[in-house]
Coordinates of C-alpha atoms in Angstrom, one line a residue:
X238 CA 25.7 11.1 38.9
X239 CA 25.7 8.9 35.8
X240 CA 22.1 7.7 35.1
X241 CA 23.1 4.1 34.5
X242 CA 25.0 3.9 37.8
X243 CA 21.9 5.3 39.6
X244 CA 19.7 2.6 38.2
X245 CA 22.3 0.0 38.7
X246 CA 22.0 -1.2 35.1
X247 CA 25.0 -1.0 32.8
X248 CA 24.0 1.1 29.7
X249 CA 23.8 -1.1 26.7
X250 CA 25.2 0.1 23.4
X251 CA 22.5 1.0 21.0
X252 CA 21.8 -1.6 18.3
X253 CA 22.8 -0.7 14.7
X254 CA 20.0 0.8 12.5
X255 CA 19.6 -0.9 9.1
X256 CA 20.3 1.4 6.2
X257 CA 20.6 1.2 2.4
X258 CA 17.8 -1.3 2.2
X259 CA 17.6 -3.4 -1.0
X260 CA 14.7 -5.4 -2.2
X261 CA 15.4 -8.0 -4.9
X262 CA 14.1 -11.3 -6.4
X263 CA 10.5 -9.9 -6.3
X264 CA 7.8 -12.4 -7.2
X265 CA 4.0 -12.2 -6.9
X266 CA 4.2 -13.4 -3.3
X267 CA 7.8 -13.2 -2.0
X268 CA 10.9 -11.0 -2.1
X269 CA 14.4 -10.8 -0.8
X270 CA 15.6 -8.1 1.5
X271 CA 19.0 -7.0 2.6
X272 CA 20.6 -3.9 4.2
X273 CA 23.8 -2.5 5.6
X274 CA 24.5 -1.8 9.2
X275 CA 27.4 -0.7 11.4
X276 CA 29.5 -3.6 12.8
X277 CA 29.3 -2.0 16.3
X278 CA 27.1 -4.3 18.6
X279 CA 26.3 -6.4 15.6
X280 CA 27.0 -9.6 17.5
X281 CA 24.2 -8.8 19.9
X282 CA 21.5 -8.9 17.2
X283 CA 19.4 -12.0 17.6
X284 CA 16.3 -11.0 15.5
X285 CA 15.1 -8.7 12.8
X286 CA 11.7 -6.9 13.0
X287 CA 10.2 -6.2 9.5
X288 CA 7.2 -3.9 9.2
X289 CA 5.4 -4.5 5.9
X290 CA 2.3 -2.6 4.9
X291 CA 0.2 -2.2 1.8
X292 CA 0.7 1.3 0.5
X293 CA -2.3 3.4 1.2
X294 CA -4.5 4.1 -1.7
X295 CA -5.4 7.8 -1.6
X296 CA -8.9 7.0 -2.7
X297 CA -9.5 4.1 -0.3
X298 CA -12.4 4.5 2.0
X299 CA -11.0 6.0 5.2
X300 CA -13.6 4.3 7.4
X301 CA -13.2 0.7 6.4
X302 CA -11.0 -1.5 8.5
X303 CA -7.5 -0.9 7.5
X304 CA -5.1 -3.8 6.8
X305 CA -3.6 -4.6 10.2
X306 CA 0.0 -3.4 10.1
X307 CA 2.1 -6.6 10.2
X308 CA 5.4 -7.0 11.9
X309 CA 7.4 -10.0 11.1
X310 CA 9.8 -11.2 13.8
X311 CA 12.6 -13.2 12.1
X312 CA 15.6 -14.9 13.5
X313 CA 18.8 -13.0 12.5
X314 CA 19.8 -15.0 9.5
X315 CA 22.5 -14.1 7.0
X316 CA 21.3 -11.4 4.5
X317 CA 19.7 -11.3 2.0
X318 CA 16.7 -12.8 3.7
X319 CA 13.7 -14.2 1.8
X320 CA 10.3 -13.1 3.0
X321 CA 7.4 -15.3 1.9
X322 CA 4.4 -17.1 3.4
X323 CA 4.3 -15.0 6.5
X324 CA 1.7 -12.8 4.8
X325 CA -0.6 -13.2 1.9
X326 CA 1.4 -10.9 -0.2
X327 CA -0.8 -9.9 -3.1
X328 CA 0.5 -9.7 -6.7
X329 CA 1.0 -6.4 -8.4
X330 CA 0.5 -4.5 -5.2
X331 CA 2.6 -1.6 -3.7
X332 CA 4.0 -2.2 -0.3
X333 CA 6.2 -0.2 2.2
X334 CA 8.8 -1.9 4.3
X335 CA 11.0 -0.8 7.2
X336 CA 13.3 -2.8 9.4
X337 CA 14.7 -2.8 13.0
X338 CA 17.4 -4.9 14.5
X339 CA 16.6 -6.5 17.9
X340 CA 18.2 -8.3 20.7
X341 CA 16.2 -10.8 22.8
X342 CA 16.8 -10.5 26.5
X343 CA 16.8 -13.2 29.1
X344 CA 13.3 -12.2 30.3
X345 CA 11.9 -12.6 26.8
X346 CA 11.6 -8.9 26.0
X347 CA 13.4 -7.3 23.1
X348 CA 15.8 -4.4 22.9
X349 CA 15.3 -2.8 19.5
X350 CA 17.1 -0.3 17.3
X351 CA 15.5 2.7 15.7
X352 CA 13.4 1.9 12.6
X353 CA 15.2 2.1 9.2
X354 CA 14.0 4.4 6.5
X355 CA 10.8 3.2 4.7
X356 CA 11.3 1.6 1.3
X357 CA 8.6 1.1 -1.3
X358 CA 8.3 -1.7 -3.8
X359 CA 5.7 -3.4 -5.9
X360 CA 5.1 -7.2 -6.1
X361 CA 5.2 -8.9 -9.5
X362 CA 2.6 -10.5 -11.7
X363 CA 1.8 -14.2 -11.7
X364 CA 4.6 -16.2 -13.3
X365 CA 4.0 -19.0 -15.9
X366 CA 4.1 -21.4 -13.0
X367 CA 1.2 -19.7 -11.3
X368 CA -0.8 -19.4 -14.5
X369 CA -0.3 -23.1 -15.2
X370 CA -1.9 -23.7 -11.8
X371 CA -4.8 -21.5 -12.8
X372 CA -5.0 -23.3 -16.2
X373 CA -5.2 -26.7 -14.5
X374 CA -8.1 -25.5 -12.3
X375 CA -9.9 -24.2 -15.4
X376 CA -9.4 -27.5 -17.2
X377 CA -11.3 -29.2 -14.4
X378 CA -14.6 -27.3 -15.1
X379 CA -14.3 -26.6 -18.9
X380 CA -16.9 -29.3 -19.7
X381 CA -17.5 -31.0 -23.1
X382 CA -16.7 -29.3 -26.4
X383 CA -19.3 -27.8 -28.7
X384 CA -18.8 -26.9 -32.4
X385 CA -18.4 -23.3 -33.4
X386 CA -18.0 -21.6 -36.8
X387 CA -17.5 -17.8 -36.0
X388 CA -15.9 -15.4 -33.6
X389 CA -17.9 -12.3 -32.9
X390 CA -17.5 -8.9 -31.3
X391 CA -20.4 -6.7 -30.1
X392 CA -20.1 -2.9 -29.9
X393 CA -22.2 0.2 -30.4
X394 CA -22.9 1.5 -33.9
X395 CA -20.7 4.5 -33.1
X396 CA -17.7 2.2 -32.6
X397 CA -18.0 0.7 -36.1
X398 CA -18.6 4.1 -37.7
X399 CA -15.5 5.4 -36.0
X400 CA -13.4 2.4 -37.2
X401 CA -14.6 3.0 -40.8
X402 CA -13.9 6.7 -40.7
X403 CA -10.7 7.0 -38.7
X404 CA -8.9 3.6 -38.9
X405 CA -9.3 2.7 -42.6
X406 CA -11.9 0.0 -41.7
X407 CA -9.6 -2.0 -39.4
X408 CA -10.4 -2.6 -35.7
X409 CA -7.3 -1.8 -33.7
X410 CA -5.9 -3.6 -30.7
X411 CA -6.2 -1.8 -27.4
X412 CA -4.7 -2.4 -24.0
X413 CA -6.6 -5.0 -21.9
X414 CA -8.4 -3.6 -18.9
X415 CA -7.9 -4.8 -15.3
X416 CA -10.7 -7.3 -15.1
X417 CA -9.9 -10.8 -14.0
X418 CA -7.1 -12.1 -11.7
X419 CA -5.2 -9.4 -9.8
X420 CA -1.9 -11.0 -10.7
X421 CA -2.6 -11.4 -14.4
X422 CA 0.4 -10.4 -16.5
X423 CA -1.8 -9.3 -19.5
X424 CA -3.9 -6.7 -17.6
X425 CA -2.9 -3.2 -18.5
X426 CA -0.2 -4.6 -20.8
X427 CA -1.3 -6.8 -23.6
X428 CA -2.9 -5.1 -26.6
X429 CA -5.6 -7.0 -28.5
X430 CA -9.2 -7.1 -29.7
X431 CA -11.8 -9.0 -27.6
X432 CA -13.9 -11.6 -29.3
X433 CA -16.5 -14.1 -28.1
X434 CA -17.0 -17.5 -29.5
X435 CA -19.6 -19.1 -27.2
X436 CA -22.6 -20.6 -28.9
X437 CA -26.1 -21.4 -27.8
X438 CA -26.5 -25.0 -26.8
X439 CA -29.7 -25.6 -28.9
X440 CA -28.8 -23.6 -32.1
X441 CA -25.0 -23.9 -32.3
X442 CA -25.0 -20.1 -33.1
X443 CA -23.9 -17.1 -31.2
X444 CA -26.5 -15.9 -28.6
X445 CA -28.7 -13.0 -29.6
X446 CA -28.1 -11.1 -26.4
X447 CA -25.0 -9.1 -25.5
X448 CA -23.8 -6.7 -22.8
X449 CA -21.5 -4.8 -25.2
X450 CA -23.8 -3.1 -27.8
X451 CA -26.4 -3.9 -30.4
X452 CA -24.1 -4.2 -33.3
X453 CA -22.1 -7.4 -34.0
X454 CA -19.1 -8.1 -36.1
X455 CA -19.0 -11.7 -37.1
X456 CA -16.0 -13.4 -38.7
X457 CA -15.4 -17.0 -39.9
X458 CA -13.3 -18.8 -37.2
X459 CA -10.5 -19.7 -39.6
X460 CA -9.7 -16.1 -40.5
X461 CA -8.5 -15.5 -36.9
X462 CA -7.6 -19.0 -35.6
X463 CA -5.6 -21.4 -37.8
X464 CA -2.2 -23.2 -37.9
X465 CA -0.5 -19.8 -38.4
X466 CA -1.6 -18.6 -35.0
X467 CA -0.5 -19.5 -31.5
X468 CA -2.9 -20.0 -28.6
X469 CA -2.2 -19.0 -25.0
X470 CA -4.0 -19.4 -21.7
X471 CA -4.4 -15.9 -20.2
X472 CA -6.7 -16.1 -17.1
X473 CA -9.5 -17.9 -15.2
X474 CA -11.9 -16.0 -13.0
X475 CA -15.4 -15.4 -11.8
X476 CA -17.1 -12.3 -10.5
X477 CA -19.2 -13.5 -7.5
X478 CA -21.3 -15.5 -10.0
X479 CA -22.0 -19.2 -10.8
X480 CA -20.3 -19.0 -14.2
X481 CA -16.6 -18.7 -14.9
X482 CA -14.6 -16.9 -17.5
X483 CA -11.4 -18.1 -19.3
X484 CA -9.3 -15.6 -21.3
X485 CA -7.4 -17.0 -24.2
X486 CA -5.0 -15.2 -26.5
X487 CA -4.7 -15.9 -30.2
X488 CA -1.6 -14.4 -31.7
X489 CA -0.3 -14.7 -35.3
X490 CA 3.0 -16.5 -35.2
X491 CA 5.9 -14.1 -34.8
X492 CA 3.7 -11.0 -34.2
X493 CA 4.5 -8.6 -31.3
X494 CA 1.5 -10.2 -29.4
X495 CA 3.0 -13.6 -29.9
X496 CA 6.4 -12.5 -28.6
X497 CA 4.7 -10.9 -25.5
X498 CA 2.7 -14.0 -24.7
X499 CA 5.6 -16.5 -25.3
X500 CA 7.5 -15.0 -22.3
X501 CA 4.5 -14.8 -19.9
X502 CA 1.7 -17.2 -20.7
X503 CA 1.3 -21.0 -20.9
X504 CA 1.0 -22.0 -24.6
X505 CA -1.8 -24.4 -25.6
X506 CA -1.8 -27.0 -28.4
X507 CA -4.3 -25.6 -30.9
X508 CA -5.5 -29.1 -31.9
X509 CA -5.8 -30.5 -28.4
X510 CA -6.7 -28.5 -25.3
X511 CA -9.8 -28.2 -23.1
X512 CA -11.0 -24.7 -24.3
X513 CA -10.7 -23.9 -28.0
X514 CA -9.5 -26.3 -30.7
X515 CA -8.8 -26.1 -34.4
X516 CA -8.5 -29.3 -36.4
X517 CA -8.6 -30.2 -40.1
X518 CA -11.1 -32.9 -41.1
X519 CA -11.4 -33.9 -44.7
X520 CA -9.7 -30.7 -45.8
X521 CA -12.0 -28.4 -43.8
X522 CA -11.2 -26.6 -40.6
X523 CA -13.4 -27.7 -37.7
X524 CA -13.6 -25.7 -34.4
X525 CA -14.8 -26.5 -30.9
X526 CA -15.1 -24.5 -27.7
X527 CA -15.6 -25.5 -24.0
X528 CA -19.3 -25.6 -23.0
X529 CA -19.1 -24.8 -19.3
X530 CA -16.9 -21.6 -19.2
X531 CA -17.4 -18.3 -21.0
X532 CA -14.5 -17.8 -23.3
X533 CA -13.0 -14.3 -23.8
X534 CA -10.7 -14.4 -26.8
X535 CA -8.1 -11.7 -27.4
X536 CA -6.7 -11.4 -30.9
X537 CA -3.5 -9.4 -30.9
X538 CA -3.4 -7.9 -34.5
X539 CA -5.7 -5.4 -36.2
X540 CA -8.8 -7.0 -37.9
X541 CA -10.3 -5.5 -41.1
X542 CA -14.1 -5.2 -41.0
X543 CA -14.2 -6.4 -44.7
X544 CA -13.2 -9.9 -43.4
X545 CA -16.6 -10.3 -41.8
X546 CA -20.0 -8.8 -41.5
X547 CA -21.5 -6.2 -39.2
X548 CA -25.2 -6.5 -38.3
X549 CA -27.7 -5.5 -35.6
X550 CA -28.6 -8.2 -33.1
X551 CA -32.2 -8.9 -32.2
X552 CA -31.7 -9.7 -28.5
X553 CA -31.2 -7.6 -25.4
X554 CA -28.3 -5.7 -24.0
X555 CA -27.5 -7.6 -20.8
X556 CA -25.4 -5.1 -18.9
X557 CA -25.1 -7.4 -15.9
X558 CA -22.8 -9.7 -18.0
X559 CA -20.3 -7.0 -18.8
X560 CA -16.8 -7.8 -17.5
X561 CA -15.2 -4.4 -18.0
X562 CA -12.7 -3.9 -15.1
X563 CA -14.6 -6.6 -13.2
X564 CA -13.0 -7.7 -9.9
X565 CA -12.3 -11.3 -9.4
X566 CA -14.0 -13.0 -6.4
X567 CA -11.0 -13.7 -4.1
X568 CA -12.9 -16.3 -2.0
X569 CA -14.0 -18.6 -4.9
X570 CA -12.4 -22.0 -4.3
X571 CA -12.8 -22.9 -8.0
X572 CA -10.7 -20.2 -9.6
X573 CA -8.1 -19.0 -7.1
X574 CA -4.7 -20.4 -6.4
X575 CA -2.9 -20.4 -3.1
X576 CA -0.4 -17.6 -3.8
X577 CA -1.1 -14.0 -3.1
X578 CA -4.7 -13.0 -3.8

C-alpha cells in the first residue's frame, strides 16, 4: 500500500527550493540576499537556512583547521534579507552561499527543502566610514609633531639606473601591494610612489638605516607636498610589532590619483592634522610629521630624479622593517576596527 498510509503520517508536500539567487548591496561586512521560489507550500516556510563559507584558497594549507562551515538560521522575513553581524565577514574576501527553506515542526525539528545552487560573491573594501574609524584610532597614538625638511625613498642602485635608462629619469607610480589592512581600498588599486619622511629624534634628519636598499633619493618636502596637493588618510596597521604604520596619500589636485582618493579615502586638512602638515611661516613652508607612528607616504604622480639627489646611505639594510605585502595583525586592539577583519 501507500507508504504514508503505512506509517500513519500524511505525506507533506516538499518545500520550495530557492533558485535564481541574487546578492546585492555588498559592503565589507554585510550583503543582501534574495531568490525566487515556487508558490506551492510557500505558506509553510517559517525559516531560511543560509550556508556561508569562505571560498577555499587552492594554496591554503590542507592540514590547518578549516573555517567551520556556518549555517545561519533566520526567520522567514520578506526578501531581500540583509545578512550582517551573524559572522565576522571579512572585507575583500570571496564567499560561497547556498540557501534552503525550512518549516519548524511542533517538536522543534525542521523539515527542510533541498539546497539551492551555490552562488559566489566577494565582499567589498572598507568604505570611507570604516576608514574614518581607523583614522580616529590612528590619531590617538600619533604623538607630538616633529619638523621635517625632505621626503626620501630608498632603493637598490639597479632601480635608479633603470629609471635613468628606461624612464627618462622619472620614477613611475606602481600599483600598491597588499600590505596593511585587508579591507584597504588602495591595495592592488592605487598607483603611486612610496616615500618616507620620518626623522631621527636627535638629528631631525632621515635615519641612516633602511630596509629598501642602500641608495636614497631625497627631495625637498615642498616639491611633493604643498597647497597644490591634496592629502588623504589611507591606512593604519601594525605587523605583530610595537610600532604602527600610517599610510598617507599625497595627490596633485585634479590628478588621476586625486580623483581615485576623493571617492574612497578621508581627506585631511594639509595645515591641520595629526600626521603630516604643511604651513607657511614668514614666507617659508614649514613641515611636521607625527613622532609615534611610521609614516608611509604615497605620491601619485611620476617624480623626476633631477628634482632631488641620489646618494648611498652609510647605515644598515634592516630587512626586518620591510613592509612589502606585510600582513596586518588582526588581534591588535590599537589598529583594528570592529567590522570584518
